[in-house]
mmCIF file of C-alpha atoms in Angstrom:
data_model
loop_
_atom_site.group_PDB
_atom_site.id
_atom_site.type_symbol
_atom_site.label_atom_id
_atom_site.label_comp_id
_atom_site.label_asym_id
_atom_site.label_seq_id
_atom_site.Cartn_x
_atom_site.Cartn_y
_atom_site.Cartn_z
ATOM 1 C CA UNK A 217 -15.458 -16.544 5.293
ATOM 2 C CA UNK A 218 -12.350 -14.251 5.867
ATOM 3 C CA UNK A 219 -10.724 -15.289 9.164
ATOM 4 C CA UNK A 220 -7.517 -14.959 10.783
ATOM 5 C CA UNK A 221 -6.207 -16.470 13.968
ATOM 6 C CA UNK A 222 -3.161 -15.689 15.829
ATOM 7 C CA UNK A 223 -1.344 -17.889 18.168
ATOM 8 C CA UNK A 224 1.923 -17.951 19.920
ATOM 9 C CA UNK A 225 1.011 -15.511 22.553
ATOM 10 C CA UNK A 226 2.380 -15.992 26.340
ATOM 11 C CA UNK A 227 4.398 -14.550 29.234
ATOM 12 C CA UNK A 228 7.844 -13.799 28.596
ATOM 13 C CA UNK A 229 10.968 -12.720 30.412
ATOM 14 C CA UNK A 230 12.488 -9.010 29.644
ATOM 15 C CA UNK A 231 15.202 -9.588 26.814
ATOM 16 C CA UNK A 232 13.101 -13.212 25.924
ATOM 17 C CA UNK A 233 12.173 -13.837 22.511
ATOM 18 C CA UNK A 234 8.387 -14.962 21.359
ATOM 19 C CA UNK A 235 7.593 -16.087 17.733
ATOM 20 C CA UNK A 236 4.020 -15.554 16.735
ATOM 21 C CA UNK A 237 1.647 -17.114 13.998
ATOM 22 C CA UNK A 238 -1.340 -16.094 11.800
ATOM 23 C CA UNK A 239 -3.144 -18.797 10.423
ATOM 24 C CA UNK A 240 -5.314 -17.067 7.184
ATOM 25 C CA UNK A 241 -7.696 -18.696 5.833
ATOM 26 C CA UNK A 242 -10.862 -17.925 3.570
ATOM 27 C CA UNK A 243 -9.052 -15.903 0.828
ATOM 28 C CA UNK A 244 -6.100 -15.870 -1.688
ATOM 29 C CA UNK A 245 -3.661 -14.970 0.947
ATOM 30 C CA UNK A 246 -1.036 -15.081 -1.347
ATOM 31 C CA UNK A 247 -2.265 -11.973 -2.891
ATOM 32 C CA UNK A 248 -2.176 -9.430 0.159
ATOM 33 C CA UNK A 249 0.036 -7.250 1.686
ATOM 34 C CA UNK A 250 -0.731 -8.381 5.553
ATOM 35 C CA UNK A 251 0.277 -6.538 9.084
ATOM 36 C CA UNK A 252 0.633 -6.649 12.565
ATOM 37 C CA UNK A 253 -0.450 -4.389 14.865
ATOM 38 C CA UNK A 254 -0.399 -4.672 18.598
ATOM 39 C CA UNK A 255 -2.476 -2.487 21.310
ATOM 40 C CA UNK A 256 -1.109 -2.076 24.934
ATOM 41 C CA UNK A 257 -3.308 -2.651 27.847
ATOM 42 C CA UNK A 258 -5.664 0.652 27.863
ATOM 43 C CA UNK A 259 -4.216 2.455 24.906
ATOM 44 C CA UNK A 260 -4.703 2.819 21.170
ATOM 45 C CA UNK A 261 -3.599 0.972 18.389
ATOM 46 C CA UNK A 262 0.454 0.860 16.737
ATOM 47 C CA UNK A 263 0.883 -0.389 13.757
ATOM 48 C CA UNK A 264 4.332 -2.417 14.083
ATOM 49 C CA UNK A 265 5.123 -4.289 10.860
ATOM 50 C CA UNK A 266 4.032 -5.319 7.117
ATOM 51 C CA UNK A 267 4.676 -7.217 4.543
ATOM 52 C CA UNK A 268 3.775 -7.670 0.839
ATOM 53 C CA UNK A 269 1.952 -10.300 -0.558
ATOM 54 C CA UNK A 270 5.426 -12.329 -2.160
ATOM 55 C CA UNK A 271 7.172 -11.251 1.086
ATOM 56 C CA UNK A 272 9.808 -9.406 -1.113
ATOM 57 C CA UNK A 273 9.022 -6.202 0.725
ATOM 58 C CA UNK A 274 8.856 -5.537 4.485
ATOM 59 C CA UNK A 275 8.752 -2.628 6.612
ATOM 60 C CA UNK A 276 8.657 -1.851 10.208
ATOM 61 C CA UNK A 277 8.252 0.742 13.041
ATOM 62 C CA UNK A 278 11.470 2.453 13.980
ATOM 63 C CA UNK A 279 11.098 0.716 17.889
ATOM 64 C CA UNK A 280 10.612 -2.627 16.612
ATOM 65 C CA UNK A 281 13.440 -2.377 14.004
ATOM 66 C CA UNK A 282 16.134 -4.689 14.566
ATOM 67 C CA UNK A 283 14.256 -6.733 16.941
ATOM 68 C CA UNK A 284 10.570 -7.904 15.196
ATOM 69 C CA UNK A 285 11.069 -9.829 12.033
ATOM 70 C CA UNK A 286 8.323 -10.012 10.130
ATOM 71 C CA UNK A 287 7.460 -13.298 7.357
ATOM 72 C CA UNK A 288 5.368 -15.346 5.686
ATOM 73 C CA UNK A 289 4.599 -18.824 4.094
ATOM 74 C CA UNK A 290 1.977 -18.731 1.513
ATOM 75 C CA UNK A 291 1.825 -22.142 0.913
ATOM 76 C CA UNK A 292 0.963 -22.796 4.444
ATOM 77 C CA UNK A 293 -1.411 -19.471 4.143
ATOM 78 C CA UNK A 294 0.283 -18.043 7.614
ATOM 79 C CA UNK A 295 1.820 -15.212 8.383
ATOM 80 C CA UNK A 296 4.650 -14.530 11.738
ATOM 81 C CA UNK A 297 6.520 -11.944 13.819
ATOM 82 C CA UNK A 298 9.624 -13.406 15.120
ATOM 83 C CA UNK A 299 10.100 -11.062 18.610
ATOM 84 C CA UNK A 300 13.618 -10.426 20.082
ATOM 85 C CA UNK A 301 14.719 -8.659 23.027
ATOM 86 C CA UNK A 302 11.620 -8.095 24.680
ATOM 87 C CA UNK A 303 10.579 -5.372 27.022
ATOM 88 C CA UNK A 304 8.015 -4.272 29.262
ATOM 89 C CA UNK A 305 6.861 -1.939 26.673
ATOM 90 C CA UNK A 306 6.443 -4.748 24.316
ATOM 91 C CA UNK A 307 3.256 -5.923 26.666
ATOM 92 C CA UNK A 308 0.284 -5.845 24.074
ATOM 93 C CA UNK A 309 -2.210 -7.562 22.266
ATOM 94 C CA UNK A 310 -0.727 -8.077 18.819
ATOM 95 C CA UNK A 311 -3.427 -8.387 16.258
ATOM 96 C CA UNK A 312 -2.372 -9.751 12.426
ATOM 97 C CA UNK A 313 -4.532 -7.441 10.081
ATOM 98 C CA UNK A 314 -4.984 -7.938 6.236
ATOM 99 C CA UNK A 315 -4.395 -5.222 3.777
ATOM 100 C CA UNK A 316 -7.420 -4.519 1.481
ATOM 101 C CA UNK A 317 -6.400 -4.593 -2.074
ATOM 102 C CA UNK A 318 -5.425 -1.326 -3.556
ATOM 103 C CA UNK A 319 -4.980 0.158 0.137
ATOM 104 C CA UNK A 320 -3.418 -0.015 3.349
ATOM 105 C CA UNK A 321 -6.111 0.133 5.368
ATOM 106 C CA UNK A 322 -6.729 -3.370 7.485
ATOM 107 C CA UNK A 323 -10.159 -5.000 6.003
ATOM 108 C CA UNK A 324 -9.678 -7.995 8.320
ATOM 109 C CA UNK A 325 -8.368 -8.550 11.929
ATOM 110 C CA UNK A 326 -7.878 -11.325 14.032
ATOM 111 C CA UNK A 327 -8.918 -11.925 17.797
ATOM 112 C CA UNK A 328 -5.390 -11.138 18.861
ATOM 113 C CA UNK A 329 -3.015 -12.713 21.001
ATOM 114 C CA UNK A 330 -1.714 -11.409 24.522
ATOM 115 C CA UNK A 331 2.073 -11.159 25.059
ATOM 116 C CA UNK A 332 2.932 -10.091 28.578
ATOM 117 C CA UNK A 333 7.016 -9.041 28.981
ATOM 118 C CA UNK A 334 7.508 -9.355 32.821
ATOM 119 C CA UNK A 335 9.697 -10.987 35.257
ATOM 120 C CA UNK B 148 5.924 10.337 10.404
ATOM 121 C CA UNK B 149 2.438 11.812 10.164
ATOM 122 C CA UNK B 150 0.749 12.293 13.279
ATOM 123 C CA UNK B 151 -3.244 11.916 13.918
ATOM 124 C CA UNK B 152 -4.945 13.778 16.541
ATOM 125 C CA UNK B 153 -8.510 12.464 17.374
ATOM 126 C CA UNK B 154 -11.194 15.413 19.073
ATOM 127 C CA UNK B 155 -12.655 14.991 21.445
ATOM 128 C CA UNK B 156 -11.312 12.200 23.288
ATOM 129 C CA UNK B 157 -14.633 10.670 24.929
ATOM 130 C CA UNK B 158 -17.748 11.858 23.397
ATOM 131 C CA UNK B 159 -21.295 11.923 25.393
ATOM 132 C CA UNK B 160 -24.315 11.441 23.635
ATOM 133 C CA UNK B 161 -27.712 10.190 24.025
ATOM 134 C CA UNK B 162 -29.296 7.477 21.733
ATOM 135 C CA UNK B 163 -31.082 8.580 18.772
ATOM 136 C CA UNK B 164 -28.651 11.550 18.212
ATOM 137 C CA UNK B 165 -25.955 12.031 15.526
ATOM 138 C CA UNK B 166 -22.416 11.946 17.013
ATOM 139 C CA UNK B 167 -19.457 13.813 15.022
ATOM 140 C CA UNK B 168 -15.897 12.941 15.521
ATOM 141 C CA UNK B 169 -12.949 14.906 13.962
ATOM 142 C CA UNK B 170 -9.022 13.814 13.541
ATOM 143 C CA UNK B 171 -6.606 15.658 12.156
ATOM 144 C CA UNK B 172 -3.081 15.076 9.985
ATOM 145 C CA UNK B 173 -0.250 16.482 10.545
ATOM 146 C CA UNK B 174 0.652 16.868 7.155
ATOM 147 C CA UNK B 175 -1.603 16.237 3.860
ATOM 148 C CA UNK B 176 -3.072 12.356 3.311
ATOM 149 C CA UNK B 177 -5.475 12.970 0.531
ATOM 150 C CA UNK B 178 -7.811 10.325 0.904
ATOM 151 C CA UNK B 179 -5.556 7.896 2.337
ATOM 152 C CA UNK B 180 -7.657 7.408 5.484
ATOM 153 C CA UNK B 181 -9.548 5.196 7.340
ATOM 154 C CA UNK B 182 -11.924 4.848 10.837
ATOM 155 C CA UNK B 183 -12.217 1.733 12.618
ATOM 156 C CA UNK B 184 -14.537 0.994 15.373
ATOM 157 C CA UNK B 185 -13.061 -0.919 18.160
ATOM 158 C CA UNK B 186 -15.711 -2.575 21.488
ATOM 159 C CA UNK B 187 -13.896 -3.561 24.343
ATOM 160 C CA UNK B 188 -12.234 -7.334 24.435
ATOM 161 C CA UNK B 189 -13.031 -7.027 20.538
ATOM 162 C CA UNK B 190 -10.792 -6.440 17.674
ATOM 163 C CA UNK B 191 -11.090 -3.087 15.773
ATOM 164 C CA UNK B 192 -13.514 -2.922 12.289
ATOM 165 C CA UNK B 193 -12.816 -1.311 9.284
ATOM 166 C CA UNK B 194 -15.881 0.879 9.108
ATOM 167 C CA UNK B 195 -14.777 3.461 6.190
ATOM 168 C CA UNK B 196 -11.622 3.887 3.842
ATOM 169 C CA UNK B 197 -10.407 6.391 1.059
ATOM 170 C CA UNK B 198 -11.757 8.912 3.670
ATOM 171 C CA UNK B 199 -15.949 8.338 2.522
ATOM 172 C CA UNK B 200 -16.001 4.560 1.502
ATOM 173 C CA UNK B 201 -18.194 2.116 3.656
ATOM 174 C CA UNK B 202 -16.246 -0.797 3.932
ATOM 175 C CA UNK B 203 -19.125 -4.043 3.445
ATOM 176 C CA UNK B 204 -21.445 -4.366 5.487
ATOM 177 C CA UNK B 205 -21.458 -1.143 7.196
ATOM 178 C CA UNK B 206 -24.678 0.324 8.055
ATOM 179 C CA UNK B 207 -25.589 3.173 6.526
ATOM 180 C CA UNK B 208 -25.865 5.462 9.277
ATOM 181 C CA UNK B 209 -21.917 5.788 9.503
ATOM 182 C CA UNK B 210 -20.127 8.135 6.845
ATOM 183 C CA UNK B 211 -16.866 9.794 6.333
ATOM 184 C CA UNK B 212 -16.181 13.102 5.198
ATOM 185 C CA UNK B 213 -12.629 14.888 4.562
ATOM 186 C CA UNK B 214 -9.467 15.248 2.746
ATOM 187 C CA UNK B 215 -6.433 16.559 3.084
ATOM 188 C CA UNK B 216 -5.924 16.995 7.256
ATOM 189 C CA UNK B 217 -9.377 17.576 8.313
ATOM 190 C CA UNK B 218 -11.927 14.385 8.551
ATOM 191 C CA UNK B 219 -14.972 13.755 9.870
ATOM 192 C CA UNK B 220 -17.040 10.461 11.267
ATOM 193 C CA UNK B 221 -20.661 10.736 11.692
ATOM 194 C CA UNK B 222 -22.838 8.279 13.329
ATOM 195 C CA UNK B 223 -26.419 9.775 12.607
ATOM 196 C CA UNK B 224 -28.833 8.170 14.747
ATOM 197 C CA UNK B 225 -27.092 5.974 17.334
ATOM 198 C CA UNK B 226 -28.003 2.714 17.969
ATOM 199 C CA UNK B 227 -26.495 0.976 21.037
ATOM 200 C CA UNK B 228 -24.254 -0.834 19.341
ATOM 201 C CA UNK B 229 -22.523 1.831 18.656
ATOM 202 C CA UNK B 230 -20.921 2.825 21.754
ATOM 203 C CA UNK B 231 -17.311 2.363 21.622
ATOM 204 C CA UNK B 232 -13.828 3.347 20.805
ATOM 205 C CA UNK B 233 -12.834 4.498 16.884
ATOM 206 C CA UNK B 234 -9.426 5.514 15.576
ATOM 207 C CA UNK B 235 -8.506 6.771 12.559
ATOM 208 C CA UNK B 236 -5.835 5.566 10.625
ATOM 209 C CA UNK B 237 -3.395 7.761 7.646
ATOM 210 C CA UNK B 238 -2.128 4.955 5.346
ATOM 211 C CA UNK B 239 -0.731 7.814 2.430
ATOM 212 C CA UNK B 240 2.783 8.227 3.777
ATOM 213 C CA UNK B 241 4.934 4.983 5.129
ATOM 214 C CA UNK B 242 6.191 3.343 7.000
ATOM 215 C CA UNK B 243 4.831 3.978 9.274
ATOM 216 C CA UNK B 244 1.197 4.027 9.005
ATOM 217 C CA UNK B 245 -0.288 5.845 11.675
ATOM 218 C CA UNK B 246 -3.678 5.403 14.450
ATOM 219 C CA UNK B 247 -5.080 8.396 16.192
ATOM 220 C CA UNK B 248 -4.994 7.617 19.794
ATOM 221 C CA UNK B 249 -9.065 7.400 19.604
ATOM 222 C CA UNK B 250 -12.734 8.926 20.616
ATOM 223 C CA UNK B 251 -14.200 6.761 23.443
ATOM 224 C CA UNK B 252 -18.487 7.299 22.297
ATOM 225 C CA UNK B 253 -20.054 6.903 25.342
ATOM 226 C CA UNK B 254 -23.870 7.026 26.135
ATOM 227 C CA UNK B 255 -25.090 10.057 27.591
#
């Protein structure tokens, strides 16, 4: 069974920093291109960051450029966003999301983790 | 960056009826398109990719139509389950890949 679970979540101060985790597990995760996507309180759903499957190609969001770093470790089948300079508008549930093969639409999803920016 | 407009944004129907929600690109995707189905405190569900594809384990009842900028979800005969937000996602041209801002389906 295909399941992802992110962790890392919390409350953080404006201009803090946050790393989160995706533990995969269930599947090669060494062969797919994997994403985070993050969904403010109430709203709809922004894709932020990706990454492919060697983690020799990543791309991002122009407002998260600069500031999210997205990675991976295959041999310890997890994936991470390494968040700087956080702002209120940074306040979301960030979801990791796996790539189905031959696509970039997200075949699997995990339960999300809450980051709240606030003072 | 391609831009996905979802109509209507909440949708009434009763049980038993067929719902049909549109989104549009701003720019040609092909078939380089997707709907999710999202409940609340859940996270979202592939439901149907390359713009007509059931992803597993999707009933049958859902299917995708489109290509190009125009595409269509219909739910024929809605079960209760059904009730909830979808988006629809362009994954053709990126970064970045793009969400409509979703169709709220609620029950009439």
């Amino acid at each position: 069974e295909v399941q992802l679970v992110e962790s890392g979540g919390g409350l953080v101060q404006p201009g803090g920093s946050l790393r989160l985790s995706c533990a995969a597990s269930g599947f090669t995760f060494s062969s797919y291109w994997m994403s985070w996507v993050r969904q403010a309180p109430g709203k709809g759903l922004e894709w932020m960051a990706i990454i492919k499957h060697d983690g020799s190609q990543k791309y991002y969001v122009d407002s998260v450029k600069g500031r999210f770093t997205i990675s991976r470790d295959n041999a310890k089948n997890s994936l991470y966003l390494q968040m700087s300079s956080l702002a209120a508008e940074d306040t979301a549930v960030y979801y990791c999301a796996r790539g189905r093969l031959g696509s970039y639409s997200f075949d699997y999803w995990g339960q999300g983790t809450l980051v709240t920016v606030s003072s | 960056e391609v831009m996905m407009t979802q109509s209507p944004a909440t949708l009434s129907v009763s049980p038993g009826e067929i719902a049909t929600l549109s989104c549009r690109a701003s720019q040609s995707v092909s078939s380089d398109f997707a709907w999710y189905q999202q409940k609340p405190g859940q996270a979202p569900r592939l439901l149907i990719y390359g713009a007509s594809t059931r992803a597993v384990g999707i009933p049958a009842r859902f299917s995708g139509s489109g290509s190009g900028t125009e595409f269509t979800l219909t739910i024929s005969s809605l079960q209760s389950e059904d009730f909830a937000v979808y988006y629809c996602q362009q994954y053709r041209y990126w970064p970045p890949i793009t969400f409509g801002q979703g169709t709220r389906l609620e029950i009439k």
